[in-house]
Amino acid sequence: MRNFAILAGFGYEILSKDKTKAMKTVETLNEGLKREYRVTITAKDIDARVDDEVKSIAPTVRMPGFRPGKVPPNLIRKMHGAALSADALNKAIDQGVRDLMAKEKLRPALQPAVTLADDYEAGKDAELTVALEVLPEIEAPSIEGLKLERLTVPADDKAVMAKIEEFAAQMKRFEEAPKSKKAATGDQVIIDFAGSVDGVAFDGGTGEDMAVEIGSGQLIPGFEDQLVGTKVGDEKVLKVTFPDEYPVENLKGKPAEFAITVKELKVPAASKIDDDFAKSLGLESLDKLKELMKDQVEQEHNGLTRTYMKRKLLDQLAASHDFDVPPTMVEAEFNQIWQQLEHEVSHEEDPEAAKAELEKDRDDYHAIAVRRVRLGLLLSEIGQAHGVQVSNQEMQRLIAQAAQQYRPEDRQRFIEYVQQDALAAAQLRAPLYEDKVVDFLFEKAEISDRETTREELEAAIEADDDGHVHGPGCGHDHDHDAKPAKKAAAKKPAAKKDAVKEEAKEEKVEAEPKKAPAKKAEAAPAKKAEDKPAAAKKAAPAKAAAAEKAEPAKKAPAKKAAAKK
């Protein structure tokens, strides 16, 4: 429907073609990037929408004494008037906000805040307050003169064999130990266990024939350590405390006891890397294994190369562009950074001291949030200016991949949610869109190549780490932000220094507005009792939000038939 504006008093009146529906808007705030409007939706508009809804549902309404589809409109209004009026009002408000955005050519930074006047009554005009922050007007971003160095690392035989040895270590085998041997770190013990809190057994706390590798860190703190020195036949009571973040609510922070019996003790078996080892993995030969591992090493090296190049690219963009950014976007970004950092320092030896040290750098992390938002907007602007797009096919693939994280019965609901919610779709699209913009800029940049070693490439990235902070909060895997030089020499808590560096290989910045995704359904299958007990399993650390997606607590494993349920 084409709308046109007529100057009306201090505001605008937008009329539709039939001129029976009117919406008045008055701008009440225009300060920096903040905008606020008073919007009046007429009672005629709302009533007309109710009439439309009555006509729409009339064929399906059933009422005694009337044939299907022949119930008079006035009776339908009488029966469903309140619900129809509420629905019509919601639709009118939604359309009114859309018309406002189109008329004023507004680009909201985040979802506008829409408030209906407290004194609204059915049958009267509806007065709304629409408050929002708009995206800044960014001058055509300059992408000329970009110069980058591409550090490349060949996947030589030494690197390939190192990767195979690393893989072999992960495929650790165990063999029976002498009966007299006492368990040590690195050994595997097979135990039966029965857990209790305050002398009462709890669900998931009993199991048989569970294999525990001492020192693996798979179980709650203190459990594995107390197995050191045990031998076959030993019975022992282990005293532990469940972590505060443990996924089972009634066990969080609770002291517990586990009565265990050591049934078997095994020691690591030597792994010989040869054709037989490759065949144990289902491959034809060691040469075939080397081919596969070479591909993996090349992928890792390419990832490191891209990380280094992208950091240098973002540094150049940040240095050459400066503009105001929406405060609400900055605060949302900062809050995500800060929440992750507070979570990290809570696990320090002295959490209070670590938190106090962290507080000293609050302003610096706020500056990092500003940088992230500015870079995200800048990349988005560059992409739009140069026609970078995420195709429908790419988007459908993204949605399908994200849906796999949910239980089968919840996947379709997630897909429908993303398809219906523009901001959720934008959040899902953002990482791929950003990568495509970065690839576009790589194509435009003048790139010089230099071969180096993996150690030197990692050292170059680590050198950036000394002056940059890798924080959570971007909604993606990683980010890269300049840390003010004045803090470079200061001692930092380990959590603040590393934030999410360990789980991220490539920095990300938000290129589109974010919205928290639908609550993630539990997707992990129950583990068997012989794998590890739910009661003794370490809780998965919380991951960064706004993309970030929290790891769902896994179900307690099914217990053996003999265990009480």
Coordinates of C-alpha atoms in Angstrom, one line a residue:
M1 CA 0.0 0.0 0.0
R2 CA 1.5 3.3 -1.1
N3 CA 1.5 6.0 1.7
F4 CA 2.0 9.7 1.4
A5 CA 2.6 12.3 4.0
I6 CA 0.8 15.6 4.7
L7 CA 2.2 18.1 7.1
A8 CA -0.2 18.2 10.0
G9 CA 0.5 20.6 12.9
F10 CA 3.7 19.5 14.5
G11 CA 3.8 16.1 13.0
Y12 CA 2.8 14.0 10.0
E13 CA -0.4 12.3 9.1
I14 CA -0.1 9.2 6.9
L15 CA -3.2 8.2 4.9
S16 CA -3.9 5.0 3.1
K17 CA -5.5 4.9 -0.3
D18 CA -9.0 4.5 1.0
K19 CA -8.4 7.4 3.4
T20 CA -10.4 5.6 6.1
K21 CA -7.4 4.6 8.1
A22 CA -5.2 7.3 9.5
M23 CA -2.0 7.3 11.7
K24 CA -0.5 10.4 13.1
T25 CA 3.1 10.6 14.1
V26 CA 5.0 13.3 16.0
E27 CA 8.7 13.3 16.5
T28 CA 9.4 14.0 20.2
L29 CA 13.1 13.3 20.4
N30 CA 16.0 13.7 17.9
E31 CA 19.3 13.6 19.8
G32 CA 22.4 12.0 18.3
L33 CA 21.3 8.5 17.3
K34 CA 18.3 8.5 19.6
R35 CA 14.8 9.0 18.2
E36 CA 11.4 8.9 19.8
Y37 CA 7.9 9.3 18.2
R38 CA 4.4 9.6 19.5
V39 CA 2.2 7.5 17.2
T40 CA -1.6 7.7 17.2
I41 CA -3.6 4.9 15.5
T42 CA -7.2 5.8 15.1
A43 CA -10.1 3.8 16.4
K44 CA -11.5 3.6 12.9
D45 CA -8.3 1.7 11.8
I46 CA -8.6 -0.8 14.6
D47 CA -12.3 -1.3 14.1
A48 CA -11.8 -1.8 10.3
R49 CA -9.2 -4.5 11.1
V50 CA -11.7 -6.2 13.4
D51 CA -14.3 -6.2 10.6
D52 CA -11.6 -7.8 8.3
E53 CA -10.9 -10.4 10.9
V54 CA -14.6 -11.2 11.4
K55 CA -15.0 -11.7 7.6
S56 CA -11.9 -14.0 7.7
I57 CA -13.1 -16.3 10.5
A58 CA -16.9 -16.2 9.6
P59 CA -16.7 -19.4 7.4
T60 CA -15.3 -21.4 10.2
V61 CA -17.5 -20.2 13.1
R62 CA -20.0 -22.7 14.5
M63 CA -23.1 -21.6 16.5
P64 CA -26.3 -23.6 17.4
G65 CA -29.2 -22.5 15.2
F66 CA -27.1 -21.4 12.3
R67 CA -25.7 -23.2 9.3
P68 CA -21.8 -23.3 9.1
G69 CA -20.6 -20.0 7.7
K70 CA -23.9 -18.2 8.2
V71 CA -23.4 -16.8 11.7
P72 CA -24.2 -13.0 11.6
P73 CA -21.1 -10.8 12.0
N74 CA -22.6 -9.0 15.1
L75 CA -22.9 -12.3 16.9
I76 CA -19.3 -13.2 16.0
R77 CA -18.2 -9.8 17.4
K78 CA -20.2 -10.5 20.6
M79 CA -18.7 -14.0 21.0
H80 CA -15.1 -13.1 20.1
G81 CA -15.0 -9.3 20.4
A82 CA -12.3 -9.0 23.0
A83 CA -9.9 -11.4 21.3
L84 CA -10.5 -9.9 17.9
S85 CA -10.0 -6.4 19.2
A86 CA -6.7 -7.4 20.9
D87 CA -5.5 -9.1 17.8
A88 CA -6.5 -6.1 15.6
L89 CA -4.7 -3.7 17.9
N90 CA -1.5 -5.8 17.8
K91 CA -1.6 -5.9 14.0
A92 CA -2.3 -2.2 13.8
I93 CA 0.6 -1.4 16.1
D94 CA 2.9 -3.7 14.1
Q95 CA 1.9 -2.0 10.8
G96 CA 2.1 1.4 12.4
V97 CA 5.7 0.9 13.4
R98 CA 6.5 -0.5 10.0
D99 CA 5.0 2.6 8.3
L100 CA 6.9 4.8 10.7
M101 CA 10.2 3.2 9.8
A102 CA 9.4 3.4 6.1
K103 CA 8.2 7.0 6.2
E104 CA 11.1 8.4 8.3
K105 CA 13.6 6.1 6.5
L106 CA 14.8 4.9 9.9
R107 CA 17.4 2.1 10.3
P108 CA 16.9 0.8 13.8
A109 CA 20.0 -0.4 15.6
L110 CA 18.0 -2.8 17.7
Q111 CA 14.3 -3.6 18.1
P112 CA 12.4 -0.4 18.8
A113 CA 10.8 -0.1 22.2
V114 CA 7.0 0.3 21.7
T115 CA 4.8 1.4 24.6
L116 CA 1.0 1.6 24.6
A117 CA -0.4 4.4 26.7
D118 CA -1.7 3.2 30.1
D119 CA -5.1 4.9 29.6
Y120 CA -5.9 3.1 26.3
E121 CA -9.5 1.7 26.2
A122 CA -11.1 -0.4 23.5
G123 CA -13.0 1.7 21.0
K124 CA -10.6 4.7 21.3
D125 CA -7.6 5.9 19.5
A126 CA -4.4 4.1 20.5
E127 CA -1.4 6.3 21.4
L128 CA 2.0 4.7 21.3
T129 CA 5.5 5.8 22.2
V130 CA 8.2 4.4 19.8
A131 CA 11.7 4.8 21.0
L132 CA 14.8 3.6 19.2
E133 CA 18.4 4.2 18.3
V134 CA 19.2 4.4 14.6
L135 CA 22.3 3.2 12.8
P136 CA 24.7 6.0 12.0
E137 CA 25.1 7.4 8.5
I138 CA 28.5 6.1 7.4
E139 CA 30.3 7.8 4.6
A140 CA 31.3 5.5 1.8
P141 CA 34.0 3.3 3.5
S142 CA 37.4 3.6 1.9
I143 CA 38.8 0.3 0.8
E144 CA 41.6 1.6 -1.2
G145 CA 45.2 1.2 -0.2
L146 CA 44.8 -1.9 1.9
K147 CA 48.1 -3.8 2.2
L148 CA 48.4 -7.2 3.8
E149 CA 51.0 -9.8 4.3
R150 CA 50.0 -13.4 3.9
L151 CA 52.2 -15.7 6.1
T152 CA 52.1 -19.3 4.7
V153 CA 53.3 -22.5 6.3
P154 CA 54.0 -25.6 4.2
A155 CA 52.6 -28.9 5.5
D156 CA 55.9 -30.8 5.6
D157 CA 56.5 -34.3 6.7
K158 CA 57.6 -33.2 10.2
A159 CA 54.3 -31.4 10.8
V160 CA 52.3 -34.3 9.4
M161 CA 54.0 -36.8 11.7
A162 CA 53.5 -34.6 14.7
K163 CA 49.8 -34.5 13.9
I164 CA 49.7 -38.3 13.6
E165 CA 51.5 -38.7 16.9
E166 CA 49.0 -36.3 18.5
F167 CA 46.2 -38.3 17.1
A168 CA 47.7 -41.5 18.3
A169 CA 47.9 -40.1 21.8
Q170 CA 44.2 -39.3 21.7
M171 CA 43.6 -42.9 20.6
K172 CA 45.2 -44.2 23.8
R173 CA 44.9 -47.9 24.5
F174 CA 45.2 -49.5 27.9
E175 CA 46.4 -52.9 29.0
E176 CA 46.2 -54.9 32.2
A177 CA 48.6 -53.8 35.0
P178 CA 50.3 -56.1 37.4
K179 CA 48.1 -56.9 40.4
S180 CA 50.5 -55.2 42.9
K181 CA 50.7 -51.9 40.9
K182 CA 49.2 -48.8 42.5
A183 CA 47.3 -46.4 40.3
A184 CA 49.1 -43.3 39.1
T185 CA 48.2 -40.3 37.0
G186 CA 47.7 -41.5 33.4
D187 CA 46.5 -44.9 34.5
Q188 CA 42.9 -46.2 34.0
V189 CA 40.9 -47.6 36.8
I190 CA 37.6 -49.6 36.4
I191 CA 35.4 -48.9 39.4
D192 CA 31.9 -49.4 40.8
F193 CA 30.6 -46.4 42.7
A194 CA 27.7 -45.2 44.9
G195 CA 27.3 -41.5 45.6
S196 CA 25.4 -39.8 48.4
V197 CA 24.7 -36.3 49.7
D198 CA 24.1 -36.0 53.4
G199 CA 24.0 -39.8 53.6
V200 CA 21.2 -40.0 51.0
A201 CA 21.8 -41.6 47.5
F202 CA 20.8 -39.4 44.6
D203 CA 19.6 -40.1 41.1
G204 CA 22.5 -40.9 38.7
G205 CA 25.0 -41.4 41.5
T206 CA 25.4 -45.1 41.2
G207 CA 27.1 -47.1 38.5
E208 CA 29.2 -50.2 37.7
D209 CA 32.3 -50.8 35.6
M210 CA 33.1 -47.2 34.9
A211 CA 36.5 -46.5 33.3
V212 CA 38.3 -43.5 34.7
E213 CA 41.5 -42.1 33.3
I214 CA 43.3 -40.4 36.2
G215 CA 44.3 -36.9 35.3
S216 CA 41.9 -36.6 32.4
G217 CA 39.8 -34.0 34.2
Q218 CA 36.6 -35.6 33.0
L219 CA 35.1 -35.8 36.5
I220 CA 34.3 -33.3 39.1
P221 CA 37.3 -31.7 40.9
G222 CA 39.0 -34.0 43.4
F223 CA 37.4 -37.3 42.2
E224 CA 40.3 -38.5 40.1
D225 CA 43.0 -37.3 42.4
Q226 CA 41.8 -39.5 45.2
L227 CA 42.2 -42.6 43.0
V228 CA 45.9 -42.2 42.9
G229 CA 47.6 -44.9 45.0
T230 CA 44.7 -47.3 44.9
K231 CA 45.0 -50.9 43.6
V232 CA 42.7 -53.7 42.5
G233 CA 40.3 -54.7 45.3
D234 CA 40.6 -51.5 47.2
E235 CA 37.4 -49.9 48.7
K236 CA 37.5 -46.3 49.4
V237 CA 35.2 -43.3 50.1
L238 CA 36.0 -40.2 48.0
K239 CA 34.9 -36.9 49.4
V240 CA 34.2 -34.2 46.8
T241 CA 32.1 -31.0 46.3
F242 CA 29.9 -30.5 43.3
P243 CA 30.8 -27.3 41.4
D244 CA 28.5 -24.3 41.7
E245 CA 27.8 -24.4 38.0
Y246 CA 26.9 -28.2 38.0
P247 CA 23.9 -28.8 35.7
V248 CA 21.8 -30.6 38.3
E249 CA 20.1 -27.9 40.5
N250 CA 19.8 -29.9 43.7
L251 CA 23.5 -30.9 43.6
K252 CA 25.1 -27.5 42.9
G253 CA 27.8 -26.7 45.5
K254 CA 26.9 -29.7 47.6
P255 CA 29.5 -31.9 49.4
A256 CA 29.2 -35.5 48.5
E257 CA 30.7 -38.9 49.2
F258 CA 31.4 -41.7 46.7
A259 CA 32.0 -45.2 47.9
I260 CA 34.1 -46.9 45.2
T261 CA 35.5 -50.3 44.6
V262 CA 38.5 -50.7 42.3
K263 CA 37.9 -53.7 40.0
E264 CA 40.6 -53.3 37.4
L265 CA 43.7 -51.3 36.9
K266 CA 45.2 -50.6 33.4
V267 CA 48.3 -48.8 32.2
P268 CA 48.7 -47.0 28.8
A269 CA 49.9 -49.2 26.0
A270 CA 52.6 -48.1 23.6
S271 CA 51.2 -47.0 20.2
K272 CA 53.4 -47.9 17.3
I273 CA 52.7 -45.7 14.2
D274 CA 52.8 -48.1 11.3
D275 CA 50.5 -49.7 8.7
D276 CA 48.8 -51.8 11.4
F277 CA 48.0 -48.6 13.3
A278 CA 46.5 -47.1 10.1
K279 CA 44.5 -50.3 9.5
S280 CA 43.1 -50.1 13.0
L281 CA 41.6 -46.8 11.9
G282 CA 40.0 -48.4 8.8
L283 CA 42.6 -47.1 6.4
E284 CA 44.7 -49.0 3.8
S285 CA 48.1 -48.0 5.0
L286 CA 50.2 -45.4 6.9
D287 CA 50.7 -43.5 3.6
K288 CA 46.9 -43.1 3.3
L289 CA 46.8 -41.8 6.9
K290 CA 49.6 -39.3 6.1
E291 CA 47.6 -38.0 3.2
L292 CA 44.5 -37.4 5.4
M293 CA 46.6 -35.8 8.1
K294 CA 48.4 -33.6 5.6
D295 CA 45.0 -32.2 4.5
Q296 CA 44.1 -31.5 8.1
V297 CA 47.5 -29.8 8.8
E298 CA 47.0 -27.6 5.7
Q299 CA 43.6 -26.6 6.9
E300 CA 45.0 -25.6 10.3
H301 CA 47.8 -23.6 8.7
N302 CA 45.3 -21.9 6.4
G303 CA 43.2 -21.0 9.4
L304 CA 46.1 -19.5 11.2
T305 CA 47.1 -17.5 8.1
R306 CA 43.5 -16.2 7.7
T307 CA 43.4 -15.3 11.4
Y308 CA 46.6 -13.2 11.1
M309 CA 45.5 -11.5 7.9
K310 CA 42.1 -10.7 9.2
R311 CA 43.5 -9.1 12.4
K312 CA 45.7 -6.9 10.3
L313 CA 42.8 -6.0 8.0
L314 CA 40.5 -5.1 11.0
D315 CA 43.3 -3.0 12.4
Q316 CA 43.6 -1.0 9.2
L317 CA 39.8 -0.5 9.0
A318 CA 39.6 0.6 12.6
A319 CA 42.4 3.1 12.2
S320 CA 40.9 4.8 9.1
H321 CA 37.2 5.0 10.2
D322 CA 35.6 6.8 13.1
F323 CA 31.9 7.5 13.7
D324 CA 29.4 7.4 16.6
V325 CA 27.8 4.0 17.4
P326 CA 24.4 3.3 19.0
P327 CA 24.9 3.2 22.8
T328 CA 22.4 0.3 23.3
M329 CA 24.5 -1.9 20.9
V330 CA 27.6 -1.0 22.8
E331 CA 26.1 -1.8 26.1
A332 CA 24.8 -5.1 24.8
E333 CA 28.2 -6.0 23.5
F334 CA 29.9 -4.9 26.7
N335 CA 27.6 -6.8 28.9
Q336 CA 28.3 -10.0 27.0
I337 CA 32.1 -9.4 27.3
W338 CA 31.8 -8.6 31.0
Q339 CA 29.6 -11.6 31.9
Q340 CA 32.1 -14.0 30.3
L341 CA 35.0 -12.3 32.0
E342 CA 33.3 -12.5 35.4
H343 CA 32.6 -16.2 34.8
E344 CA 36.2 -16.8 34.0
V345 CA 37.6 -14.9 37.1
S346 CA 35.1 -16.8 39.3
H347 CA 37.4 -19.9 38.7
E348 CA 40.6 -18.1 39.8
E349 CA 42.4 -19.2 43.0
D350 CA 41.3 -15.9 44.5
P351 CA 38.1 -14.8 42.7
E352 CA 37.6 -11.6 44.7
A353 CA 41.1 -10.4 44.0
A354 CA 40.8 -11.3 40.3
K355 CA 37.5 -9.5 40.1
A356 CA 38.9 -6.4 41.7
E357 CA 41.8 -6.5 39.2
L358 CA 39.2 -6.9 36.4
E359 CA 37.2 -3.9 37.6
K360 CA 40.2 -1.6 37.0
D361 CA 40.0 -2.3 33.3
R362 CA 36.2 -1.8 32.9
D363 CA 36.6 1.3 30.8
D364 CA 39.1 -0.4 28.5
Y365 CA 36.7 -3.3 27.9
H366 CA 33.9 -0.8 27.2
A367 CA 36.2 0.7 24.6
I368 CA 36.6 -2.7 23.1
A369 CA 32.9 -3.1 22.8
V370 CA 32.7 0.3 21.0
R371 CA 35.4 -1.0 18.6
R372 CA 33.5 -4.2 17.9
V373 CA 30.3 -2.5 17.2
R374 CA 32.0 0.0 14.9
L375 CA 33.8 -2.7 13.0
G376 CA 30.6 -4.7 12.6
L377 CA 28.7 -1.7 11.3
L378 CA 31.6 -0.9 9.0
L379 CA 31.8 -4.4 7.5
S380 CA 28.1 -4.4 7.0
E381 CA 28.2 -1.0 5.2
I382 CA 31.1 -2.2 3.0
G383 CA 29.2 -5.4 2.1
Q384 CA 26.0 -3.5 1.2
A385 CA 27.9 -0.9 -0.8
H386 CA 29.6 -3.6 -2.9
G387 CA 26.7 -6.0 -3.3
V388 CA 28.0 -8.7 -0.9
Q389 CA 25.0 -11.0 -0.2
V390 CA 24.2 -14.3 1.6
S391 CA 22.0 -16.3 -0.9
N392 CA 18.8 -18.0 0.1
Q393 CA 20.4 -21.3 -0.5
E394 CA 23.3 -20.4 1.8
M395 CA 20.8 -19.2 4.4
Q396 CA 18.8 -22.4 4.3
R397 CA 22.0 -24.4 4.7
L398 CA 22.9 -22.3 7.8
I399 CA 19.5 -22.9 9.3
A400 CA 19.7 -26.6 8.7
Q401 CA 23.1 -26.8 10.2
A402 CA 22.1 -24.9 13.3
A403 CA 19.0 -27.0 13.7
Q404 CA 21.2 -30.1 14.0
Q405 CA 22.2 -28.9 17.5
Y406 CA 18.7 -29.6 18.7
R407 CA 16.8 -32.7 19.5
P408 CA 15.1 -34.2 16.4
E409 CA 11.6 -33.3 17.7
D410 CA 12.7 -29.6 18.2
R411 CA 14.4 -29.0 14.9
Q412 CA 11.4 -28.0 12.9
R413 CA 10.3 -25.6 15.6
F414 CA 13.7 -23.9 15.6
I415 CA 13.6 -23.6 11.8
E416 CA 10.2 -22.0 11.9
Y417 CA 11.4 -19.6 14.6
V418 CA 14.4 -18.4 12.6
Q419 CA 12.2 -18.1 9.4
Q420 CA 9.7 -15.9 11.3
D421 CA 12.1 -13.8 13.4
A422 CA 14.2 -11.4 11.3
L423 CA 16.7 -10.6 14.1
A424 CA 17.3 -14.3 14.9
A425 CA 17.9 -14.9 11.2
A426 CA 20.2 -11.9 11.1
Q427 CA 22.2 -13.3 14.0
L428 CA 22.6 -16.6 12.2
R429 CA 23.5 -15.0 9.0
A430 CA 26.1 -12.6 10.5
P431 CA 29.2 -14.8 10.7
L432 CA 28.9 -16.0 7.0
Y433 CA 28.1 -12.5 5.8
E434 CA 31.1 -11.1 7.7
D435 CA 33.4 -13.8 6.2
K436 CA 32.2 -12.9 2.7
V437 CA 32.9 -9.2 3.3
V438 CA 36.4 -10.1 4.6
D439 CA 37.0 -12.3 1.6
F440 CA 35.9 -9.4 -0.7
L441 CA 38.3 -7.1 1.0
F442 CA 41.1 -9.6 0.7
E443 CA 40.5 -9.6 -3.0
K444 CA 40.8 -5.8 -3.1
A445 CA 43.9 -5.6 -0.9
E446 CA 47.5 -5.7 -2.1
I447 CA 48.8 -8.9 -0.7
S448 CA 52.4 -10.0 -0.4
D449 CA 53.3 -13.6 0.4
R450 CA 56.0 -14.8 2.8
E451 CA 56.7 -18.4 3.7
T452 CA 57.3 -19.0 7.4
T453 CA 57.1 -21.7 10.1
R454 CA 54.1 -22.6 12.2
E455 CA 56.0 -21.4 15.3
E456 CA 56.7 -18.0 13.8
L457 CA 53.1 -17.6 12.6
E458 CA 51.8 -18.5 16.0
A459 CA 54.3 -16.2 17.6
A460 CA 53.1 -13.4 15.3
I461 CA 49.5 -14.1 16.4
E462 CA 50.6 -14.3 20.0
A463 CA 52.3 -10.9 19.6
D464 CA 49.0 -9.5 18.7
D465 CA 47.5 -11.2 21.7
D466 CA 49.9 -9.1 23.9
G467 CA 48.2 -6.0 22.7
H468 CA 44.8 -7.3 22.0
V469 CA 42.0 -9.0 24.0
H470 CA 40.0 -11.9 22.7
G471 CA 36.6 -11.5 24.3
P472 CA 33.3 -13.4 24.0
G473 CA 30.3 -11.3 23.2
C474 CA 30.3 -11.2 19.4
G475 CA 27.8 -13.9 19.1
H476 CA 30.3 -15.9 17.1
D477 CA 33.5 -17.9 17.6
H478 CA 35.9 -15.1 18.4
D479 CA 36.9 -11.5 18.0
H480 CA 40.0 -9.3 17.9
D481 CA 40.2 -6.0 19.6
A482 CA 42.9 -3.6 20.5
K483 CA 43.8 -3.3 24.1
P484 CA 45.0 0.1 25.1
A485 CA 48.8 0.2 25.3
K486 CA 48.9 1.7 28.7
K487 CA 47.7 -1.6 30.1
A488 CA 50.1 -3.8 28.2
A489 CA 52.6 -4.2 31.1
A490 CA 50.0 -4.7 33.8
K491 CA 49.5 -8.1 35.2
K492 CA 46.2 -9.6 34.2
P493 CA 44.1 -12.4 35.5
A494 CA 44.5 -15.4 33.3
A495 CA 40.9 -15.4 32.4
K496 CA 41.0 -11.9 31.2
K497 CA 44.1 -12.4 29.1
D498 CA 42.7 -15.5 27.3
A499 CA 38.9 -15.0 27.6
V500 CA 37.9 -17.3 24.7
K501 CA 41.3 -17.6 22.9
E502 CA 41.5 -21.4 23.5
E503 CA 38.3 -22.2 21.8
A504 CA 38.6 -19.7 18.9
K505 CA 40.8 -19.9 15.9
E506 CA 39.3 -17.0 13.9
E507 CA 38.1 -13.6 15.2
K508 CA 34.5 -12.5 14.5
V509 CA 32.8 -9.1 14.8
E510 CA 29.0 -8.6 14.7
A511 CA 28.0 -7.4 11.3
E512 CA 24.2 -7.4 12.0
P513 CA 21.9 -6.7 15.0
K514 CA 21.7 -9.5 17.5
K515 CA 18.9 -11.2 19.3
A516 CA 19.1 -14.1 21.7
P517 CA 18.2 -17.3 19.9
A518 CA 15.4 -19.5 21.1
K519 CA 16.2 -21.5 24.2
K520 CA 18.3 -24.4 23.2
A521 CA 16.7 -27.8 23.6
E522 CA 18.8 -30.5 25.3
A523 CA 20.5 -32.3 22.4
A524 CA 23.1 -34.5 24.0
P525 CA 22.2 -38.2 24.4
A526 CA 22.5 -39.9 27.8
K527 CA 25.9 -41.5 28.4
K528 CA 26.2 -45.0 29.6
A529 CA 27.1 -45.7 33.1
E530 CA 30.3 -47.3 32.1
D531 CA 31.4 -44.1 30.4
K532 CA 31.1 -41.7 33.4
P533 CA 28.6 -41.1 36.2
A534 CA 26.4 -38.1 35.9
A535 CA 27.1 -37.4 39.5
A536 CA 30.8 -37.2 39.0
K537 CA 30.8 -35.5 35.6
K538 CA 32.2 -32.0 35.4
A539 CA 29.8 -29.4 34.2
A540 CA 30.5 -28.0 30.7
P541 CA 31.7 -24.4 31.0
A542 CA 29.3 -21.8 29.9
K543 CA 30.0 -20.5 26.4
A544 CA 29.8 -16.9 25.2
A545 CA 26.2 -15.8 24.5
A546 CA 24.4 -13.8 21.5
A547 CA 25.4 -16.4 19.6
E548 CA 26.4 -17.5 22.0
K549 CA 24.7 -20.6 22.7
A550 CA 24.8 -22.3 26.1
E551 CA 25.8 -25.9 26.2
P552 CA 22.8 -27.8 27.5
A553 CA 23.2 -29.9 30.6
K554 CA 23.4 -33.5 29.6
K555 CA 21.0 -36.0 31.0
A556 CA 22.0 -38.3 33.8
P557 CA 23.2 -41.6 32.2
A558 CA 21.0 -44.7 32.3
K559 CA 22.1 -46.9 35.1
K560 CA 22.7 -50.6 35.1
A561 CA 19.7 -52.8 35.7
A562 CA 20.8 -53.6 39.2
A563 CA 20.9 -49.9 40.2
K564 CA 17.9 -48.4 41.9
K565 CA 16.0 -45.9 39.7

